[in-house]
Amino acid sequence: MSGEGKGASEAVDGADGGAVVGSDGGARGAARGEGGGAVESRDGTAAGSRDGAAGGVDVGAQRAPSTGVAGPEAAREVINWYREHARDLPWRRPGTSPYAVLVCEVMSQQTPVERVLPAWREWLDRWPDPAALAAADTGEVLRVWGRLGYPRRALRLIEMARTVVEQHNGVLPQDGDALLALPGIGPYTAGAVLAFAHGRRALTLDTNVRRVLARVHAGTALAPPTLTRAETDRADALQPASDTEGSIWSAAVMELGALVCTARAPRCDQCPWRDRCAWLAAGQPADEHASRRRTQSWHGTDRQARGLVMARLREAPAGTAVGREVLLQAAALAGSRGAEPADGPTRADRAGRADRDQGHRADHVAPAGRSGVAGRADRVGRPDQVDPDQPQRVLAGLLADGLISTGDGGGTYCLP
């Protein structure tokens, strides 16, 4: 269960595409479905080639895998590894409710686990079930959401909770189709709830899982930029058939990708599948999809500017409006030196993103029509690239998204 972070978010737009949740439980696909997907470029390209640098493994000593990772023996190997090495995360503990698992999965989109933990605990203390969240004040929910980023996810959680109360008597449904019908829930999160809250066999194709299977089975450094039908079929064929083993296999492969089979510095000597790995046997070839991966910088983007505005509003006492000019000035700081993102990655997050499993559950997309400035990170120290329209555009976008409100025609704003 939750490896951390996700990519293009179903919780934002309500459908991640991805591996489809079927009768067996569905997909925790962190890469959006075909054409939608998790941008694995944030994992960077594969480290090493033929020098055996990954995890100290002598590549030349590796034998070519004969059976790959298909079959019960390979499944037992990764499951046994997981039982010994899995992190003790609170949402993995017995008794965690399906609602708590769902909240964790939504929070983990594009967000490292160390930032999710305190927010998740406070959230459940305040709103322990869908009924409590359905009755919550939207502004207070956004304050608790804090610096997790992509705050539209919080609004979708409120919508989800209200739907569960209205249509399911306050109990999160256990059926895949019913979960998919909830606002903001796509195949990824639906599959996660089925697999990790109910112990059902469900595909969990986040970027970690896709990377592991691409390496050990297909012999490629990283999975394609978007999830393919071939990947889904491969994962379905490799996953054990029973609910018990299928659900723990999903968690185990995800944890393996998070802790060992990382993007930049895989610790191959610690991998339970090292003798089966096609990529290792082939000499760790470079990422064949590198030219297709798009990257997005952070400083100077609309997303950073939106975060600075939201941070300023969260600082204000509940019910207190903040003047338009103050918020425009906050947005104008995007791209400036020293303007640490309020709703995005910290410096430490950015430095370690590739090898910590945050930001990879491809259920997450930037607000449609308002980013368009993906390359503005190099704006730091380059005032010629300042976008004078950005502050007003950002304010209008936040208002349209329902993340802020105004009671005087735009003179002042507050959290809704």
Coordinates of C-alpha atoms in Angstrom, one line a residue:
M1 CA 0.0 0.0 0.0
S2 CA 0.9 3.5 -0.7
G3 CA 4.4 3.8 -2.0
E4 CA 3.9 7.6 -2.0
G5 CA 3.1 10.2 -4.5
K6 CA 1.4 9.7 -7.8
G7 CA 1.5 11.3 -11.1
A8 CA -1.4 12.7 -13.2
S9 CA -4.2 12.6 -10.8
E10 CA -7.5 10.9 -11.0
A11 CA -8.5 12.7 -7.9
V12 CA -8.2 15.9 -9.8
D13 CA -10.1 15.0 -12.9
G14 CA -12.0 12.0 -11.9
A15 CA -10.6 9.4 -14.2
D16 CA -7.1 8.2 -14.6
G17 CA -7.6 5.9 -17.5
G18 CA -5.1 3.3 -16.5
A19 CA -5.5 -0.4 -16.0
V20 CA -9.2 -0.9 -15.8
V21 CA -10.7 -2.1 -12.6
G22 CA -12.4 -5.4 -13.5
S23 CA -14.3 -8.1 -11.7
D24 CA -11.1 -9.1 -9.9
G25 CA -10.6 -5.7 -8.4
G26 CA -9.0 -3.5 -10.9
A27 CA -6.0 -1.2 -11.2
R28 CA -4.0 0.8 -8.8
G29 CA -2.5 2.1 -12.0
A30 CA -0.3 5.0 -11.3
A31 CA 0.2 5.6 -14.8
R32 CA -2.9 6.9 -16.4
G33 CA -4.3 4.7 -19.0
E34 CA -3.2 4.6 -22.5
G35 CA -2.4 8.1 -23.7
G36 CA -3.0 9.6 -20.2
G37 CA -0.2 8.8 -18.1
A38 CA 2.2 9.1 -15.3
V39 CA 5.2 11.1 -16.5
E40 CA 8.1 8.9 -15.5
S41 CA 10.6 11.6 -16.6
R42 CA 10.5 12.8 -13.0
D43 CA 12.2 9.5 -12.1
G44 CA 15.0 10.5 -14.4
T45 CA 16.7 8.1 -16.7
A46 CA 18.2 4.8 -15.7
A47 CA 21.5 4.9 -14.0
G48 CA 24.4 2.9 -15.2
S49 CA 24.9 0.9 -18.3
R50 CA 27.3 -1.9 -18.3
D51 CA 29.6 -1.0 -15.4
G52 CA 27.8 -2.9 -12.7
A53 CA 27.5 0.3 -10.6
A54 CA 23.9 -0.4 -9.5
G55 CA 24.0 -1.6 -6.0
G56 CA 27.5 -3.0 -6.4
V57 CA 26.3 -5.9 -8.5
D58 CA 28.7 -7.4 -11.0
V59 CA 26.6 -7.3 -14.1
G60 CA 28.9 -9.7 -15.9
A61 CA 28.3 -12.3 -13.2
Q62 CA 24.6 -12.2 -13.7
R63 CA 23.1 -15.1 -15.5
A64 CA 20.4 -14.5 -18.1
P65 CA 17.0 -15.2 -16.4
S66 CA 15.4 -18.4 -17.6
T67 CA 11.9 -18.1 -16.2
G68 CA 11.6 -14.4 -15.5
V69 CA 9.2 -13.5 -12.7
A70 CA 6.3 -15.6 -13.8
G71 CA 5.0 -18.4 -11.6
P72 CA 4.5 -19.1 -7.9
E73 CA 8.2 -19.3 -7.0
A74 CA 9.0 -15.8 -8.2
A75 CA 5.8 -14.5 -6.4
R76 CA 6.9 -16.1 -3.2
E77 CA 10.3 -14.5 -3.5
V78 CA 9.0 -10.9 -3.6
I79 CA 6.3 -11.6 -1.1
N80 CA 8.8 -13.0 1.4
W81 CA 11.1 -10.0 0.8
Y82 CA 8.2 -7.7 1.4
R83 CA 7.3 -9.3 4.7
E84 CA 10.9 -8.8 5.9
H85 CA 11.6 -5.3 4.5
A86 CA 8.3 -3.4 4.2
R87 CA 8.1 -0.1 5.9
D88 CA 5.8 0.2 8.9
L89 CA 3.3 2.8 7.5
P90 CA 0.2 3.4 9.6
W91 CA -2.2 2.9 6.6
R92 CA -0.9 -0.6 6.2
R93 CA -1.8 -1.7 9.7
P94 CA -4.7 -4.0 10.5
G95 CA -7.9 -2.2 11.2
T96 CA -7.3 0.7 8.8
S97 CA -10.6 1.6 7.3
P98 CA -11.2 1.6 3.5
Y99 CA -11.9 5.3 3.8
A100 CA -8.5 5.9 5.5
V101 CA -6.8 3.9 2.7
L102 CA -8.6 6.0 0.1
V103 CA -7.6 9.3 1.8
C104 CA -4.0 8.1 1.9
E105 CA -4.0 7.2 -1.8
V106 CA -5.3 10.6 -2.8
M107 CA -2.9 12.4 -0.6
S108 CA 0.0 10.4 -1.9
Q109 CA -0.4 11.7 -5.4
Q110 CA 2.7 13.7 -6.2
T111 CA 3.5 14.0 -2.5
P112 CA 6.3 12.3 -0.4
V113 CA 5.2 10.1 2.4
E114 CA 6.9 12.2 5.1
R115 CA 4.5 15.1 4.2
V116 CA 1.5 12.8 3.9
L117 CA 1.9 11.2 7.4
P118 CA 1.0 14.2 9.6
A119 CA -1.7 15.5 7.2
W120 CA -3.3 12.0 7.0
R121 CA -3.3 11.7 10.8
E122 CA -4.8 15.1 11.4
W123 CA -7.4 14.5 8.6
L124 CA -8.6 11.3 10.2
D125 CA -8.7 12.9 13.7
R126 CA -11.0 15.6 12.3
W127 CA -13.0 13.6 9.7
P128 CA -12.7 9.9 10.6
D129 CA -15.4 8.8 8.1
P130 CA -17.2 10.0 5.0
A131 CA -20.1 11.5 7.0
A132 CA -17.7 13.7 9.0
L133 CA -15.9 14.9 5.9
A134 CA -19.2 15.5 4.0
A135 CA -20.2 18.0 6.8
A136 CA -16.8 19.7 7.0
D137 CA -16.2 23.4 6.2
T138 CA -14.4 23.6 2.9
G139 CA -12.0 26.3 4.0
E140 CA -10.9 24.2 7.0
V141 CA -10.4 21.2 4.8
L142 CA -8.1 23.2 2.6
R143 CA -6.2 24.5 5.7
V144 CA -5.6 20.9 6.8
W145 CA -4.6 19.9 3.3
G146 CA -1.8 22.5 3.7
R147 CA 1.3 22.0 1.6
L148 CA 0.3 18.7 0.1
G149 CA -0.1 20.4 -3.3
Y150 CA -2.8 20.1 -5.9
P151 CA -5.5 21.2 -3.5
R152 CA -8.3 20.3 -5.9
R153 CA -7.8 16.8 -4.6
A154 CA -9.2 18.0 -1.3
L155 CA -12.3 19.3 -3.0
R156 CA -12.8 16.0 -4.8
L157 CA -12.5 14.2 -1.5
I158 CA -15.3 16.3 -0.1
E159 CA -17.4 15.6 -3.2
M160 CA -16.7 11.9 -2.8
A161 CA -17.7 11.9 0.8
R162 CA -21.0 13.7 0.1
T163 CA -21.8 11.2 -2.6
V164 CA -21.0 8.2 -0.3
V165 CA -23.4 9.7 2.3
E166 CA -26.1 10.4 -0.2
Q167 CA -25.9 7.2 -2.2
H168 CA -24.2 4.6 0.0
N169 CA -25.4 5.4 3.6
G170 CA -22.0 6.8 4.5
V171 CA -20.2 3.5 3.8
L172 CA -17.5 3.4 1.1
P173 CA -18.6 0.8 -1.5
Q174 CA -16.6 -2.4 -2.0
D175 CA -17.5 -2.9 -5.6
G176 CA -15.1 -1.7 -8.3
D177 CA -17.7 -0.1 -10.5
A178 CA -19.3 1.6 -7.6
L179 CA -16.0 3.0 -6.5
L180 CA -15.3 4.3 -10.0
A181 CA -18.6 6.1 -10.1
L182 CA -17.6 8.3 -7.1
P183 CA -16.3 11.8 -7.9
G184 CA -12.5 12.0 -8.3
I185 CA -12.0 8.2 -8.1
G186 CA -10.3 6.5 -11.1
P187 CA -9.0 3.0 -11.6
Y188 CA -5.9 3.6 -9.6
T189 CA -7.5 4.6 -6.4
A190 CA -10.4 2.1 -6.8
G191 CA -7.9 -0.7 -7.2
A192 CA -5.9 0.5 -4.2
V193 CA -9.0 0.4 -2.0
L194 CA -9.9 -3.1 -3.2
A195 CA -6.4 -4.5 -2.9
F196 CA -5.2 -2.8 0.3
A197 CA -8.3 -2.3 2.3
H198 CA -10.2 -5.5 1.3
G199 CA -7.4 -7.8 0.3
R200 CA -8.7 -8.3 -3.2
R201 CA -6.7 -9.2 -6.3
A202 CA -6.4 -5.9 -8.1
L203 CA -3.8 -4.5 -10.4
T204 CA -1.7 -1.8 -8.8
L205 CA 0.2 -0.3 -11.7
D206 CA 1.8 2.8 -10.2
T207 CA 5.2 4.0 -11.6
N208 CA 7.1 1.9 -9.2
V209 CA 5.4 -1.3 -10.3
R210 CA 5.7 -0.4 -13.9
R211 CA 9.4 0.2 -13.6
V212 CA 10.0 -3.1 -11.7
L213 CA 8.1 -5.1 -14.3
A214 CA 9.7 -3.3 -17.2
R215 CA 13.1 -4.2 -15.9
V216 CA 12.7 -7.7 -14.6
H217 CA 10.4 -8.9 -17.3
A218 CA 10.8 -6.8 -20.4
G219 CA 14.5 -5.9 -19.9
T220 CA 14.0 -2.1 -20.4
A221 CA 15.3 0.6 -18.0
L222 CA 11.9 2.3 -17.5
A223 CA 8.3 1.8 -18.6
P224 CA 7.0 3.8 -21.5
P225 CA 5.8 7.3 -20.8
T226 CA 2.1 6.2 -20.9
L227 CA 0.6 2.9 -19.8
T228 CA 0.1 0.4 -22.6
R229 CA -2.3 -2.5 -22.9
A230 CA 0.7 -4.8 -23.1
E231 CA 1.9 -3.6 -19.6
T232 CA -1.6 -4.2 -18.2
D233 CA -1.9 -7.7 -19.7
R234 CA 1.7 -8.6 -18.5
A235 CA 1.0 -7.5 -14.9
D236 CA -2.3 -9.3 -14.9
A237 CA -0.6 -12.5 -16.1
L238 CA 2.2 -12.2 -13.5
Q239 CA 0.0 -11.4 -10.5
P240 CA -1.0 -14.5 -8.4
A241 CA -4.6 -15.5 -9.0
S242 CA -5.8 -15.7 -5.4
D243 CA -7.0 -12.6 -3.5
T244 CA -4.6 -13.2 -0.6
E245 CA -1.4 -13.6 -2.7
G246 CA -2.6 -11.2 -5.4
S247 CA -3.1 -8.3 -3.0
I248 CA 0.2 -8.7 -1.1
W249 CA 2.1 -9.2 -4.4
S250 CA 0.8 -5.8 -5.5
A251 CA 2.1 -4.2 -2.3
A252 CA 5.4 -6.1 -2.5
V253 CA 6.2 -5.1 -6.1
M254 CA 5.3 -1.5 -5.3
E255 CA 7.6 -1.5 -2.3
L256 CA 10.4 -3.1 -4.2
G257 CA 10.2 -0.3 -6.7
A258 CA 10.1 2.3 -3.9
L259 CA 13.0 1.0 -1.9
V260 CA 15.3 -1.1 -4.2
C261 CA 14.5 -0.9 -7.9
T262 CA 14.6 2.9 -7.9
A263 CA 14.9 5.0 -11.0
R264 CA 18.4 6.5 -10.7
A265 CA 20.3 4.3 -8.3
P266 CA 18.8 0.8 -8.2
R267 CA 20.2 -1.4 -5.4
C268 CA 20.3 -4.5 -7.5
D269 CA 22.3 -6.5 -4.9
Q270 CA 19.4 -6.2 -2.5
C271 CA 16.7 -7.3 -5.0
P272 CA 15.0 -10.7 -4.5
W273 CA 14.6 -10.9 -8.3
R274 CA 18.2 -10.0 -9.3
D275 CA 18.8 -13.4 -10.7
R276 CA 15.6 -13.2 -12.8
C277 CA 16.0 -9.6 -14.0
A278 CA 16.2 -9.3 -17.8
W279 CA 17.5 -5.7 -17.6
L280 CA 20.4 -6.6 -15.3
A281 CA 21.2 -9.6 -17.5
A282 CA 21.3 -7.3 -20.5
G283 CA 23.8 -5.0 -19.0
Q284 CA 21.3 -2.3 -17.8
P285 CA 20.7 -0.6 -21.2
A286 CA 19.7 3.0 -21.1
D287 CA 16.2 4.3 -21.2
E288 CA 14.9 3.7 -24.7
H289 CA 12.0 6.1 -24.2
A290 CA 14.1 9.0 -22.9
S291 CA 13.4 11.2 -26.0
R292 CA 9.6 10.8 -25.4
R293 CA 9.5 11.9 -21.8
R294 CA 8.5 15.4 -21.1
T295 CA 9.9 17.3 -18.1
Q296 CA 8.3 20.1 -16.2
S297 CA 10.2 22.6 -14.1
W298 CA 8.8 24.1 -11.0
H299 CA 10.0 27.7 -10.3
G300 CA 8.0 30.3 -12.1
T301 CA 5.2 28.0 -13.1
D302 CA 1.5 28.7 -12.5
R303 CA 1.5 25.8 -10.1
Q304 CA 4.1 27.5 -7.9
A305 CA 2.2 30.8 -8.1
R306 CA -1.1 29.1 -7.2
G307 CA 0.6 27.6 -4.2
L308 CA 1.9 30.9 -3.0
V309 CA -1.6 32.4 -3.2
M310 CA -3.1 29.5 -1.3
A311 CA -0.4 29.7 1.4
R312 CA -1.2 33.4 1.9
L313 CA -4.9 32.6 2.3
R314 CA -4.3 29.7 4.7
E315 CA -2.2 32.0 6.9
A316 CA -5.2 34.3 7.4
P317 CA -7.6 33.6 10.3
A318 CA -10.7 31.7 9.3
G319 CA -13.3 33.9 7.7
T320 CA -10.8 36.7 7.0
A321 CA -10.5 38.0 3.5
V322 CA -7.3 39.1 1.9
G323 CA -7.0 41.9 -0.5
R324 CA -6.6 41.3 -4.2
E325 CA -3.3 43.2 -4.5
V326 CA -1.8 41.2 -1.6
L327 CA -2.6 38.0 -3.4
L328 CA -1.3 39.3 -6.8
Q329 CA 2.0 40.2 -5.1
A330 CA 2.2 36.7 -3.6
A331 CA 1.7 35.1 -7.0
A332 CA 4.3 37.4 -8.5
L333 CA 6.9 35.9 -6.3
A334 CA 6.8 32.7 -8.3
G335 CA 10.3 32.1 -9.8
S336 CA 12.0 34.5 -7.5
R337 CA 15.0 33.3 -5.5
G338 CA 14.0 32.3 -2.0
A339 CA 10.3 31.8 -2.9
E340 CA 10.0 28.2 -1.6
P341 CA 7.0 26.6 -3.1
A342 CA 4.1 26.5 -0.7
D343 CA 2.0 23.8 -2.3
G344 CA 4.8 21.8 -4.0
P345 CA 8.1 20.0 -3.5
T346 CA 10.5 21.3 -1.0
R347 CA 14.2 21.5 -2.0
A348 CA 14.7 18.2 -0.3
D349 CA 11.8 16.7 -2.2
R350 CA 13.2 17.8 -5.5
A351 CA 16.6 16.6 -4.7
G352 CA 15.5 13.1 -3.8
R353 CA 12.4 12.7 -6.0
A354 CA 13.9 10.2 -8.4
D355 CA 14.8 7.6 -5.8
R356 CA 12.0 8.1 -3.3
D357 CA 8.7 6.9 -4.6
Q358 CA 6.8 10.1 -4.3
G359 CA 5.1 11.7 -7.2
H360 CA 4.6 8.6 -9.2
R361 CA 1.0 7.4 -9.0
A362 CA -0.1 8.8 -12.2
D363 CA -3.4 10.0 -11.1
H364 CA -2.5 13.6 -11.2
V365 CA -2.6 16.4 -13.8
A366 CA -2.0 20.1 -13.6
P367 CA -5.0 22.3 -13.8
A368 CA -6.2 22.3 -17.3
G369 CA -5.6 25.4 -19.3
R370 CA -3.7 27.2 -16.7
S371 CA -0.2 25.8 -16.6
G372 CA 1.3 26.4 -20.0
V373 CA 4.5 27.7 -18.5
A374 CA 6.3 24.5 -17.9
G375 CA 9.6 25.8 -18.9
R376 CA 9.7 28.8 -16.7
A377 CA 11.9 27.3 -13.9
D378 CA 14.9 29.0 -15.5
R379 CA 13.2 32.3 -14.8
V380 CA 15.2 32.5 -11.5
G381 CA 17.6 35.3 -12.1
R382 CA 16.2 36.0 -15.6
P383 CA 13.6 38.8 -15.2
D384 CA 13.2 39.0 -19.0
Q385 CA 11.1 35.9 -18.8
V386 CA 8.7 37.2 -16.2
D387 CA 5.1 36.7 -17.3
P388 CA 3.2 39.9 -16.3
D389 CA -0.2 38.2 -16.8
Q390 CA 0.5 35.3 -14.5
P391 CA -0.7 36.7 -11.2
Q392 CA -4.1 37.7 -12.5
R393 CA -4.4 34.4 -14.5
V394 CA -3.6 32.4 -11.4
L395 CA -6.1 34.2 -9.2
A396 CA -8.8 33.7 -11.9
G397 CA -7.9 30.0 -12.1
L398 CA -8.2 29.4 -8.4
L399 CA -11.6 31.1 -8.3
A400 CA -12.8 29.0 -11.2
D401 CA -11.6 25.9 -9.5
G402 CA -13.6 26.7 -6.4
L403 CA -10.4 26.9 -4.2
I404 CA -11.0 30.6 -3.3
S405 CA -14.1 32.8 -3.1
T406 CA -14.9 36.5 -3.2
G407 CA -17.8 38.3 -1.7
D408 CA -17.2 41.7 -3.1
G409 CA -16.6 41.2 -6.8
G410 CA -12.9 40.5 -6.6
G411 CA -11.7 43.1 -4.2
T412 CA -10.9 40.6 -1.5
Y413 CA -10.7 36.8 -1.4
C414 CA -10.8 34.0 1.2
L415 CA -10.9 30.2 1.3
P416 CA -14.4 28.9 0.5

